[in-house]
Coordinates of C-alpha atoms and ligand atoms in Angstrom, one line a residue:
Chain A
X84 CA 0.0 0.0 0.0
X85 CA 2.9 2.8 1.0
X86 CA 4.4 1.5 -2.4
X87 CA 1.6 2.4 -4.4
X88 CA 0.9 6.0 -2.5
X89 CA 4.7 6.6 -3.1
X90 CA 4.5 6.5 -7.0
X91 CA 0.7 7.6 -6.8
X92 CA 2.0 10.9 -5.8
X93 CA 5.2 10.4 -8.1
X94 CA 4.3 9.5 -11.5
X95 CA 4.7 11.7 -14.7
X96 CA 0.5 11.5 -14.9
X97 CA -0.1 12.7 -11.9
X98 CA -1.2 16.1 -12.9
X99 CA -3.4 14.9 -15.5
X100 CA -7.2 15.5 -14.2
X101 CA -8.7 12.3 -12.3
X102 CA -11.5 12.4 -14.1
X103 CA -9.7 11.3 -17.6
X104 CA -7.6 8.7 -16.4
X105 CA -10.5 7.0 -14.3
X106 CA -13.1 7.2 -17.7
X107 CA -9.7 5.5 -19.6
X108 CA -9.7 2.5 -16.6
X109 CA -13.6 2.4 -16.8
X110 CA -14.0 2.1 -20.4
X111 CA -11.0 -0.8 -20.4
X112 CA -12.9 -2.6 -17.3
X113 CA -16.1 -2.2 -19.3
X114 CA -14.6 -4.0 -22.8
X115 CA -13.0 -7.0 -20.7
X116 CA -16.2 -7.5 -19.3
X117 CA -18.3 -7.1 -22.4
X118 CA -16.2 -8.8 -25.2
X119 CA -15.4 -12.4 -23.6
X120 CA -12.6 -13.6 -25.5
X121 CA -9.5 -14.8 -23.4
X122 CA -7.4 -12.7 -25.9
X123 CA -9.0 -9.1 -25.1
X124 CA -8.2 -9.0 -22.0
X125 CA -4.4 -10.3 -22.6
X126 CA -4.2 -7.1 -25.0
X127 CA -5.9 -5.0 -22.1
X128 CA -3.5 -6.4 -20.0
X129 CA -0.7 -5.6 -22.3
X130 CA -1.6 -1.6 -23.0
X131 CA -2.6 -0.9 -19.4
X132 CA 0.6 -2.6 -18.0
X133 CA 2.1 -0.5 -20.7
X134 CA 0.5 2.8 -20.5
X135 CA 1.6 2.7 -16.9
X136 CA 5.2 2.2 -17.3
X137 CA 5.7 3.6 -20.5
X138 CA 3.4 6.8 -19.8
X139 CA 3.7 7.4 -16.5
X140 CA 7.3 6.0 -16.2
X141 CA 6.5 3.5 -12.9
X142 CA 9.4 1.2 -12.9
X143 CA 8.8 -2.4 -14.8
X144 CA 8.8 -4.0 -11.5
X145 CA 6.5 -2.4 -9.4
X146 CA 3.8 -2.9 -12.1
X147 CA 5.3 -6.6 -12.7
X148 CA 4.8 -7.5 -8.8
X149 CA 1.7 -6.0 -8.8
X150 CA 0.1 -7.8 -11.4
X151 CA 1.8 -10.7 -10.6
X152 CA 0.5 -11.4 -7.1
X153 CA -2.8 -10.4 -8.7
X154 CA -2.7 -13.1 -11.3
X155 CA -1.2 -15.7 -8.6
X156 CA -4.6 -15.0 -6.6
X157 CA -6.9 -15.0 -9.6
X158 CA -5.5 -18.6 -10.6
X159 CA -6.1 -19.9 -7.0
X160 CA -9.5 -18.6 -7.4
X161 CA -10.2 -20.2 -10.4
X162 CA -9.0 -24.0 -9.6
X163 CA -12.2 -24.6 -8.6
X164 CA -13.1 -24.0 -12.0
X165 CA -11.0 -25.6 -14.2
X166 CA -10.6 -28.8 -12.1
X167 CA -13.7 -31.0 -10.9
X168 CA -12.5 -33.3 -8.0
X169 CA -14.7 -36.8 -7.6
X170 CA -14.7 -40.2 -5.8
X171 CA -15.0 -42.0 -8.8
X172 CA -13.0 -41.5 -12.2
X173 CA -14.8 -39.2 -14.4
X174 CA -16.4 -39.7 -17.8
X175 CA -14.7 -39.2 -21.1
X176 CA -14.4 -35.7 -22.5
X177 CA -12.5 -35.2 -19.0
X178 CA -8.7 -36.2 -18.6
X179 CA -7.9 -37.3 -15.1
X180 CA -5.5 -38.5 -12.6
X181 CA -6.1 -39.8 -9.0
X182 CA -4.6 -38.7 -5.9
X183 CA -4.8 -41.4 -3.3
X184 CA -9.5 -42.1 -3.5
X185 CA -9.7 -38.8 -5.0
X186 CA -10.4 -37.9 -8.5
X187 CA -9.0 -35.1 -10.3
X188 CA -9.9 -34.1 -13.4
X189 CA -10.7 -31.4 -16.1
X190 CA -11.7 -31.2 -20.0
X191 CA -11.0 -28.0 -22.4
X192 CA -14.3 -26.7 -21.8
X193 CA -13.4 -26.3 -17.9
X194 CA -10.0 -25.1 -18.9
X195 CA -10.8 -22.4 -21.6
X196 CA -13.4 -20.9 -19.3
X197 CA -10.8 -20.7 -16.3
X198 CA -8.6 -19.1 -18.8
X199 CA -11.4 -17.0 -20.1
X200 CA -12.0 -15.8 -16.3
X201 CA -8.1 -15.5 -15.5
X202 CA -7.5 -13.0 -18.8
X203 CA -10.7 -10.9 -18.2
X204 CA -9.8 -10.4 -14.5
X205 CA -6.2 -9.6 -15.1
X206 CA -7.1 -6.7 -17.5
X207 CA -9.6 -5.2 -15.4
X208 CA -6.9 -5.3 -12.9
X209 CA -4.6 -4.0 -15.1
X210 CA -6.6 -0.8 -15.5
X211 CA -7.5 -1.0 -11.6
X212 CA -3.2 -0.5 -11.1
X213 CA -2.7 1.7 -13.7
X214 CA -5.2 3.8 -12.1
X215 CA -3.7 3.0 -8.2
X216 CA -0.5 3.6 -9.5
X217 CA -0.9 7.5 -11.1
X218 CA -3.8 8.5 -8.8
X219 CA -3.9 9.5 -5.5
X220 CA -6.5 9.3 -3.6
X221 CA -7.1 12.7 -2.4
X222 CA -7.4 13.3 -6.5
X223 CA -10.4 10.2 -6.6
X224 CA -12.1 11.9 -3.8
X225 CA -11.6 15.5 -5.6
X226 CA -13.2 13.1 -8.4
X227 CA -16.2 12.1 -6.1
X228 CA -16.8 15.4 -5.0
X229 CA -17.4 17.0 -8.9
X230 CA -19.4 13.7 -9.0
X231 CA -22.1 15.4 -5.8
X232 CA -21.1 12.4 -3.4
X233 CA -22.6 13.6 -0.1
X234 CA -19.7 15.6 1.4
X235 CA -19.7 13.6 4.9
X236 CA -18.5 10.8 3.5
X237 CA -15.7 12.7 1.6
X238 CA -14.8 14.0 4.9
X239 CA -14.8 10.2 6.3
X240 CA -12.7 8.9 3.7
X241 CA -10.2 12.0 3.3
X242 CA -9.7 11.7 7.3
X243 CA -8.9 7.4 7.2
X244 CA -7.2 7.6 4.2
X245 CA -4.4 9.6 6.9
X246 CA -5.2 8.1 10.0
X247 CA -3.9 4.9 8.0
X248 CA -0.6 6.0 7.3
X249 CA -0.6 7.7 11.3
X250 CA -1.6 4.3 12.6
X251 CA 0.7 2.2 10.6
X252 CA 3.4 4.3 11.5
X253 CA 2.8 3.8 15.5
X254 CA 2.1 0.6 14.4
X255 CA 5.6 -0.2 13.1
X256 CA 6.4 1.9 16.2
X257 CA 5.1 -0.5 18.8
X258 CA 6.6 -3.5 16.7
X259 CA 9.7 -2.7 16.9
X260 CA 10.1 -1.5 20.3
X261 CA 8.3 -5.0 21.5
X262 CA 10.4 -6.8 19.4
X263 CA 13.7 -5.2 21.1
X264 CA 12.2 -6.8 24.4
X265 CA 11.8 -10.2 23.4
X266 CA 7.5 -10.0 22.7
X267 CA 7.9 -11.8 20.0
X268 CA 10.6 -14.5 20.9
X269 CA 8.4 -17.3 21.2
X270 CA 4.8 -18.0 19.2
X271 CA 3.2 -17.4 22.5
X272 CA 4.6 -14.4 23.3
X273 CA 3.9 -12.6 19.7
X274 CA 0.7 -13.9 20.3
X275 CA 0.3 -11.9 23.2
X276 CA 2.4 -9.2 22.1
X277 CA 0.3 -8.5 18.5
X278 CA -3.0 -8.9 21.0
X279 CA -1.5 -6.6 23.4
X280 CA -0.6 -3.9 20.1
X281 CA -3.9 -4.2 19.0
X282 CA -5.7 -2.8 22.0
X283 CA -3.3 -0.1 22.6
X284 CA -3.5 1.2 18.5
X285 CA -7.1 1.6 19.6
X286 CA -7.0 3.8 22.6
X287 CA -4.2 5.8 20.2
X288 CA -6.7 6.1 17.8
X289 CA -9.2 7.3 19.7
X290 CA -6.6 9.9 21.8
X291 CA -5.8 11.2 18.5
X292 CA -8.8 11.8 17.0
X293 CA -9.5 13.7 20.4
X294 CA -6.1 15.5 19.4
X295 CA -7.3 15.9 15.7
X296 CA -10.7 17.5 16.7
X297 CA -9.2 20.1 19.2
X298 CA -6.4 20.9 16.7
X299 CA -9.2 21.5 13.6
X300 CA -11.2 23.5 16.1
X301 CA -8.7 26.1 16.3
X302 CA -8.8 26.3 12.8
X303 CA -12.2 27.3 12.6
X304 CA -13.8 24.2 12.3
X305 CA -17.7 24.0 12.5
X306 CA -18.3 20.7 10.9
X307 CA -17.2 20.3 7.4
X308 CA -13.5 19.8 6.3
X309 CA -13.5 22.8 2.9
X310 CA -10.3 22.4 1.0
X311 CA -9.2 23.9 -2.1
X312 CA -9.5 22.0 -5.2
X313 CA -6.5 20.8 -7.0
X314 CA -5.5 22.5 -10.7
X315 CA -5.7 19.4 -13.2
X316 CA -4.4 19.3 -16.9
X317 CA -5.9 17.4 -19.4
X318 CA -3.9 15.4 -21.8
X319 CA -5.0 15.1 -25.2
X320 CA -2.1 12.2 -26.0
X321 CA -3.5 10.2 -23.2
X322 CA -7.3 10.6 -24.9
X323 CA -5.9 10.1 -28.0
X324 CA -4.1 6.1 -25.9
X325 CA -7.5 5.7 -24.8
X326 CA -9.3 6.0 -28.5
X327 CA -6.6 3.5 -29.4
X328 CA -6.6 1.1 -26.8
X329 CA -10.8 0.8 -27.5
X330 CA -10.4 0.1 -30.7
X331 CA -7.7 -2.4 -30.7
X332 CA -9.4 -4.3 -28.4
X333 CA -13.0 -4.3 -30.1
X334 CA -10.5 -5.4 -33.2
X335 CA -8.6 -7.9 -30.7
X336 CA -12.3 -9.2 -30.4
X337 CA -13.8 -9.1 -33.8
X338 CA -10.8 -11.1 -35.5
X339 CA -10.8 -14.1 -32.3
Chain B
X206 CA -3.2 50.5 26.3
X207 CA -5.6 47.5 26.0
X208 CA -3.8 43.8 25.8
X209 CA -4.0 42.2 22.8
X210 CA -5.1 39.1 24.8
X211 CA -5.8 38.8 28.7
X212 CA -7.0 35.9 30.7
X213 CA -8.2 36.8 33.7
X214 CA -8.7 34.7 37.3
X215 CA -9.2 31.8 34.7
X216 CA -10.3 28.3 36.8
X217 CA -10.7 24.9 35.0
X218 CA -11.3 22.0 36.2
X219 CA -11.3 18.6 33.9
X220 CA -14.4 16.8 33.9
X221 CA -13.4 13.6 36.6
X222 CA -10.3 15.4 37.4
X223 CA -10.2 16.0 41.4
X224 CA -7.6 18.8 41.2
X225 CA -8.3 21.8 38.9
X226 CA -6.0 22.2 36.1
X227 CA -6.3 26.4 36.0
X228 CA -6.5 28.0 39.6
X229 CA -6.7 31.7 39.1
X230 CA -4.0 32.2 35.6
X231 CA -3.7 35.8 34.7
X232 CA -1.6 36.7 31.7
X233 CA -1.9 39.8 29.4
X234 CA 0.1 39.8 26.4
X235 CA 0.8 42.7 24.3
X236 CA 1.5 43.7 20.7
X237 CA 5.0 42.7 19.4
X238 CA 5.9 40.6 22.6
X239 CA 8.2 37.6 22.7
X240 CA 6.9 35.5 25.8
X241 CA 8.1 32.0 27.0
X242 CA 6.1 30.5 28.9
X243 CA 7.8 27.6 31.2
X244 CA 6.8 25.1 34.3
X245 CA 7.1 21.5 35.1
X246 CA 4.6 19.0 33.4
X247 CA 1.5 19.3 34.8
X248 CA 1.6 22.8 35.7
X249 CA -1.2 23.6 33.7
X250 CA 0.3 25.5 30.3
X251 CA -1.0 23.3 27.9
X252 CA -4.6 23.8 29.4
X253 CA -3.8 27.8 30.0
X254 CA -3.5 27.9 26.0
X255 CA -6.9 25.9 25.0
X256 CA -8.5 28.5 26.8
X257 CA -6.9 31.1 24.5
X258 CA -8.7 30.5 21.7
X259 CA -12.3 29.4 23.1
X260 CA -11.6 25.7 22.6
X261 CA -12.1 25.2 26.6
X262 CA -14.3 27.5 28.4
X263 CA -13.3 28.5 31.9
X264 CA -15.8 27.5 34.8
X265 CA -14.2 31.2 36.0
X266 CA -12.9 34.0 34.9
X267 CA -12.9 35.8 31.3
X268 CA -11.0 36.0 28.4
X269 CA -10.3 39.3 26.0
X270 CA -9.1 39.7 23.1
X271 CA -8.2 43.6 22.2
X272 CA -10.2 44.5 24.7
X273 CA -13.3 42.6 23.7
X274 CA -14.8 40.0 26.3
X275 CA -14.8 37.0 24.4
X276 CA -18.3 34.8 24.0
X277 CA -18.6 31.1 23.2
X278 CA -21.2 31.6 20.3
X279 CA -20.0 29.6 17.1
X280 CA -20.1 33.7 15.3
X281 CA -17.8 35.4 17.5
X282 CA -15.3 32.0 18.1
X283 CA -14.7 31.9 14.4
X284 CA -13.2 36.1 14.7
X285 CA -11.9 35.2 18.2
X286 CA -10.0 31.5 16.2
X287 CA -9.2 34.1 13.3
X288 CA -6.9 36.2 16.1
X289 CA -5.7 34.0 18.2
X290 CA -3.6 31.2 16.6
X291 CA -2.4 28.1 18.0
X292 CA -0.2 25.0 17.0
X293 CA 0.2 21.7 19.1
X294 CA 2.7 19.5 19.6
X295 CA 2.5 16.6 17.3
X296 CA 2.0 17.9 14.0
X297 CA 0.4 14.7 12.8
X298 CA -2.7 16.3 15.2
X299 CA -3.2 19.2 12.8
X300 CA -2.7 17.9 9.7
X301 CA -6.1 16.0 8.4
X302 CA -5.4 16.4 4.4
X303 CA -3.3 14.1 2.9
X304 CA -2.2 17.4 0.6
X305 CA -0.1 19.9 2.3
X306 CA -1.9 22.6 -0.2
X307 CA -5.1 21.3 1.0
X308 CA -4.2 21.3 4.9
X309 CA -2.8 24.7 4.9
X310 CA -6.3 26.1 3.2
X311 CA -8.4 24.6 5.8
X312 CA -8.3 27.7 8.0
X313 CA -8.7 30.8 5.1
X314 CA -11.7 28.9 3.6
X315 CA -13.0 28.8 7.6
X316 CA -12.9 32.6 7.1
X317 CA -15.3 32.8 4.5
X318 CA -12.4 33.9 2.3
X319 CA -12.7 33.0 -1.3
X320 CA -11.3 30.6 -3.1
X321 CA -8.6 33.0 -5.2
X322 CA -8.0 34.9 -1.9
X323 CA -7.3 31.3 0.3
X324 CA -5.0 30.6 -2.9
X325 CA -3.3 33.6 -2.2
X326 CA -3.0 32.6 1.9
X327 CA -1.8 29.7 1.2
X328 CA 0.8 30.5 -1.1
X329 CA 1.8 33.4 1.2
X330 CA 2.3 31.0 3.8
X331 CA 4.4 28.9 2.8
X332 CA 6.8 30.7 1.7
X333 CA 6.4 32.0 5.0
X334 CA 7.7 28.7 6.5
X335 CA 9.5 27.8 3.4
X336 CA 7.2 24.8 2.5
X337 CA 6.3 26.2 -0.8
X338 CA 8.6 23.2 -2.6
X339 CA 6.4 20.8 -0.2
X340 CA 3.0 21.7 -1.8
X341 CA 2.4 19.2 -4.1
X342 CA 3.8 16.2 -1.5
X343 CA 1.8 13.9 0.5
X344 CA 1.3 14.8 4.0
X345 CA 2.4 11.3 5.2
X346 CA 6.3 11.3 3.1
X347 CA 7.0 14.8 5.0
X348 CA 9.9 14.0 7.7
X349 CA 9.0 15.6 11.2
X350 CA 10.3 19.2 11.0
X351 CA 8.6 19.4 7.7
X352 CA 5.5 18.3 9.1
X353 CA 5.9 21.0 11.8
X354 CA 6.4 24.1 9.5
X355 CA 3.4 22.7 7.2
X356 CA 1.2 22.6 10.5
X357 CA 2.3 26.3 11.1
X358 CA 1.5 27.3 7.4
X359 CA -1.6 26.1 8.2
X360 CA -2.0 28.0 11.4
X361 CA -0.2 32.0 9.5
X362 CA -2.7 31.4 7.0
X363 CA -5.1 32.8 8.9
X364 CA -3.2 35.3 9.7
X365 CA -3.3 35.2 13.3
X366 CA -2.2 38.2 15.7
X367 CA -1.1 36.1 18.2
X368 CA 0.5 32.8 17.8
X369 CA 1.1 30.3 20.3
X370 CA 2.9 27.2 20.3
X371 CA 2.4 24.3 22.6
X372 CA 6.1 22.6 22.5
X373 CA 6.1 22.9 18.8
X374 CA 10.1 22.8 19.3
X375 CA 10.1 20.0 20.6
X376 CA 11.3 16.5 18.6
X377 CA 13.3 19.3 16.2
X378 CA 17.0 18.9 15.5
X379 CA 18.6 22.4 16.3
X380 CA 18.8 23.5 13.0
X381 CA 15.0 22.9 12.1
X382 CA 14.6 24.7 15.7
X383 CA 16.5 27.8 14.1
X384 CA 14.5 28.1 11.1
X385 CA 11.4 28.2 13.6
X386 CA 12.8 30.6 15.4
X387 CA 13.4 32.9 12.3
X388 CA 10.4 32.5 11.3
X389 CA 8.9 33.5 14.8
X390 CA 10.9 36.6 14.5
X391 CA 9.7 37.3 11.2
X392 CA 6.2 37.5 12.8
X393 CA 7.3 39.6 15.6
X394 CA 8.7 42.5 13.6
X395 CA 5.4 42.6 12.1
X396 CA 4.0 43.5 15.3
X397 CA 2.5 40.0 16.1
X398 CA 2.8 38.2 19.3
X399 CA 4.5 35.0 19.9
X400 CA 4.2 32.9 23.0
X401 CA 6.2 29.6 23.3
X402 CA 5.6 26.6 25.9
X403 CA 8.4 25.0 25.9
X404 CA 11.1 23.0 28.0
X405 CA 13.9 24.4 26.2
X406 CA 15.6 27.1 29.1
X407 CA 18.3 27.9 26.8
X408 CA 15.9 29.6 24.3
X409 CA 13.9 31.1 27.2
X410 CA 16.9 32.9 28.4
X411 CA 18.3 33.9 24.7
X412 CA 15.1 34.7 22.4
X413 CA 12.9 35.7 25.2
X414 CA 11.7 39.3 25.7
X415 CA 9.5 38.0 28.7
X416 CA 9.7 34.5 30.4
X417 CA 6.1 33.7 32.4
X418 CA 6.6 30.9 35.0
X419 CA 3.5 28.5 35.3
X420 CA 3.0 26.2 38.8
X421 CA -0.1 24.7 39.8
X422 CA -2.3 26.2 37.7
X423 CA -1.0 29.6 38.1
X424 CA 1.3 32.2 36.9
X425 CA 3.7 32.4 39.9
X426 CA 6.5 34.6 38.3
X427 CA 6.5 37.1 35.3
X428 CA 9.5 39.0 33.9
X429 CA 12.3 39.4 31.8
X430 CA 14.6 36.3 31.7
X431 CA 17.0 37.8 33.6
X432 CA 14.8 38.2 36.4
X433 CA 13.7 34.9 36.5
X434 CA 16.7 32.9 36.2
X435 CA 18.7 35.1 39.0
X436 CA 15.8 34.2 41.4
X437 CA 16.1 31.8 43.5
X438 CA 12.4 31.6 45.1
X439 CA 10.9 30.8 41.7
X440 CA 13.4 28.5 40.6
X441 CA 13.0 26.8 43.5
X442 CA 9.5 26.7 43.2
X443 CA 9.6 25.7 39.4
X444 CA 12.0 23.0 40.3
X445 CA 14.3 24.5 37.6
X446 CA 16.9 25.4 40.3
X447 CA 19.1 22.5 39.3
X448 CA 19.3 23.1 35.7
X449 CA 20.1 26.5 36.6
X450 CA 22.7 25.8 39.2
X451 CA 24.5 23.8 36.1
X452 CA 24.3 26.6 33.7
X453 CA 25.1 29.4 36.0
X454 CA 28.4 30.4 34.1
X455 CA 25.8 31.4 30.8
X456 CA 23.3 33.1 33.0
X457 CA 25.7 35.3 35.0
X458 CA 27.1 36.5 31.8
X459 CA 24.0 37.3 30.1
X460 CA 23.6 39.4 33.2
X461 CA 26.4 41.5 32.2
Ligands
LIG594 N1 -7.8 15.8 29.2 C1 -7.5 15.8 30.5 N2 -8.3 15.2 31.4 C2 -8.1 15.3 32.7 N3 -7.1 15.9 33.2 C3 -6.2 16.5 32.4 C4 -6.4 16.5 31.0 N4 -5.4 17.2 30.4 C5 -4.6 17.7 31.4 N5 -5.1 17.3 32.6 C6 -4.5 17.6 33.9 O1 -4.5 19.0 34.1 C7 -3.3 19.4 34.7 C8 -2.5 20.4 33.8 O2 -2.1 19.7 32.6 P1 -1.5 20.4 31.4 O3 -2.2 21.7 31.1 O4 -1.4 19.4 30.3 O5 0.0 20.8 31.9 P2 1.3 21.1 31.1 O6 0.9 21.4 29.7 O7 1.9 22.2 31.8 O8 2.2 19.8 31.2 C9 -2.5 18.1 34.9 O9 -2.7 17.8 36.3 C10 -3.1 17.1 34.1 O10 -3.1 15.8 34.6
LIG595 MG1 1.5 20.4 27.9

């Protein structure tokens, strides 16, 4: 999570205006879930993997380990498609082996279908990253506002989206200094050490809200948290990307 | 000549506290004053300074603020906040946005100030404090002192005419401290008025124009440094008499 906030803030798209990047990761999500061939969302896969690195210059391996541990869950989740497991061995069309009574087996309809699922997934998480990747959040919620989401919740997320990052940081905090006295020598111990963290972040939680509200208060607070908008740019090359990824994928489509 | 802020006979008690915090604390400060305000932990100076800017009301006694009696309605605590600035010790209290342009317009836009004119504030602020490179960063990959001097961007943008500081020095290596103090002085030759709690003797006795001596919820000594470091009742009272007693060398000389 601090990785992707790091290069969310430090990308070479991240003045580009929220709303045009999100419509670009929207309409992508929307053509791998409309057009289900295995191949269109391989090529969405490819451009938004691209876009990202070659765009908005994120390093290869970030968006590699992203996607990867993406695609490593996505396969898990789709064993239970491709492979039917049984007592007895299965009929024809299915090619099986047996693990001790168990039955494992699968035939291509299984299989192209898991693959189907994998490829469609993987590109709408391809657009999901490249949008993770060049977008902070304050910039989705500036998004959310233009788009007349009731301003309390704004104010909600704005205000965990920092106590996060204040939380994980006493968080690490705590760790450590248990960890210089022995709390997490034995499995017992970190057991009681991690329950013993646990409780504490809460009452720190709660004394710094406390904190929070007093501090805001001299500021004037009365009940809503008014910032100033950000200044966006729009990019016409990135439109311009977006027309071509479309199209290559409705092509992608039409020719599989 | 009318105080720019007085607090008069102030008493405070914390709700479920069987001691009172406050127990009669007088202090008037005036236009273009350095104060210091010392006294062990406990003695009440962090609570003396919530009542400066309405965020605890006294159960007795009265505030003013250029000669105005102050009133708790929401109306008059928003001119009275607008005056009367104040900045805490952990900066990760104050700062809600996860943009440091953002955070430092909470308190114009509190004003009622446009958007253009809280533009203006903010940008005038920070160059203030020298966080104008720091604009565009997240709030959460500042290092500490940063954080500090974006929490008292936050704080000038309103343009206070008196600022105080509850151990905002603290945590600071000495050369972050420096550029504080610079800043503080900055803000004095413009006539405002600075008052710093703080542990840090040294600075009392050097930067000081007026050092104010806090014990049991009262101000038990009030004076120029030199006063208050040569006596011995007060420092005996303040338990700062050993400190003193090491430094004596610096303090007799500053007494020449
Ligand atoms: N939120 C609180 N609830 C109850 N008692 C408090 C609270 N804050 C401070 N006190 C008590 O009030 C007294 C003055 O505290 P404080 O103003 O924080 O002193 P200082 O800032 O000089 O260390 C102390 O006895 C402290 O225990
Ligand atoms: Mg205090």
């Amino acid at each position: 999570m601090q990785l992707i906030d790091r290069y969310a803030y430090a990308n070479r798209l991240r003045n580009i205006d929220p709303a045009q990047k999100t419509a670009l990761a929207v309409l992508v999500i929307g053509l791998c879930l409309l057009l289900n061939r295995p191949a269109v969302g391989l090529v969405a896969t490819a451009w938004m993997g691209g876009l990202t690195v070659v765009r908005a210059g994120v390093p290869w391996a970030v968006v590699g380990r992203v996607l990867l541990a993406e695609g490593l869950f996505l396969v898990l989740a789709v064993v239970g498609v491709a492979l039917s497991f049984s007592t007895s061995p299965p009929p024809p069309p299915f090619r099986s082996f047996q693990v001790g009574a168990l039955w494992i087996g699968g035939n291509p309809a299984s299989f192209s279908l898991a693959g189907l699922l994998v490829s469609r997934a993987l590109g709408c998480a391809a657009a999901m990253n490249f949008l993770a990747l060049t977008t902070p959040l304050m910039d989705l919620v500036h998004l959310l506002r233009q788009l007349r989401m009731p301003p309390v919740l704004i104010d909600l997320i704005c205000v965990m989206y920092r106590f996060v990052f204040i939380l994980l940081e006493r968080m690490q905090r705590m760790h450590t200094a248990q960890q210089s006295r022995l709390g997490y020598a034995t499995r017992r111990a970190a057991l009681r050490s991690s329950g013993l963290l646990a409780s504490r972040l809460f009452v720190d939680a709660y004394q710094r809200s406390t904190r929070m509200q007093t501090a805001l208060e001299s500021r004037g607070y009365t009940g809503d948290l008014r910032v100033l908008p950000l200044n966006y740019r729009y990019d016409a090359r990135l439109s311009v990307l977006g027309a071509a990824v479309g199209s290559s994928l409705l092509l992608v489509w039409g020719f599989s | 000549m009318t105080a720019l802020l007085e607090m008069d006979d102030l008493h405070y008690r914390y709700p479920g506290s069987p001691a009172p915090a406050l127990n009669g604390a007088t202090l008037r400060l005036e236009a273009g004053e350095k104060v210091v305000l010392i006294g062990r932990n406990g003695s009440g100076k962090s609570t003396l300074l919530l009542h400066s800017n309405g965020i605890l009301r006294p159960q007795r006694g009265q505030v003013w603020v250029a000669g105005q009696p102050m009133s708790y309605q929401q109306r008059s605590l928003r001119e009275w906040r607008r005056q009367v600035g104040l900045i805490f010790q952990h900066p990760d209290d104050q700062l809600f946005s996860a943009s440091v342009a953002q955070d430092i317009s909470f308190g114009p836009l509190n004003l009622g100030l446009s958007e253009e004119a809280a533009r203006q504030r903010v940008a005038k602020a920070a160059e203030q404090c020298g966080v104008t490179d720091l604009l565009e960063r997240p709030t959460h990959a500042l290092s500490g002192g940063e954080k500090t001097r974006v929490a008292l961007a936050g704080v000038l943008a309103m343009e206070p005419l008196v600022l105080l500081a509850d151990e905002a020095l603290a945590n600071l290596d000495p050369w972050m401290r420096l550029q504080l103090i610079a800043i503080f002085e900055h803000l004095v030759a413009q006539g405002k008025t600075v008052l710093l709690a703080t542990h840090d003797l040294p600075l009392a006795r050097t930067w000081a124009g007026r050092v104010v001596v806090m014990d049991d919820g009262r101000v038990v000594a009030d004076g120029p440094p030199q006063h208050i470091f040569t006596d011995p009742a007060t420092l005996e009272r303040t338990g700062l008499d050993c400190v003193v007693a090491q430094a004596g060398n610096r303090i007799d000389s500053i007494d020449r």
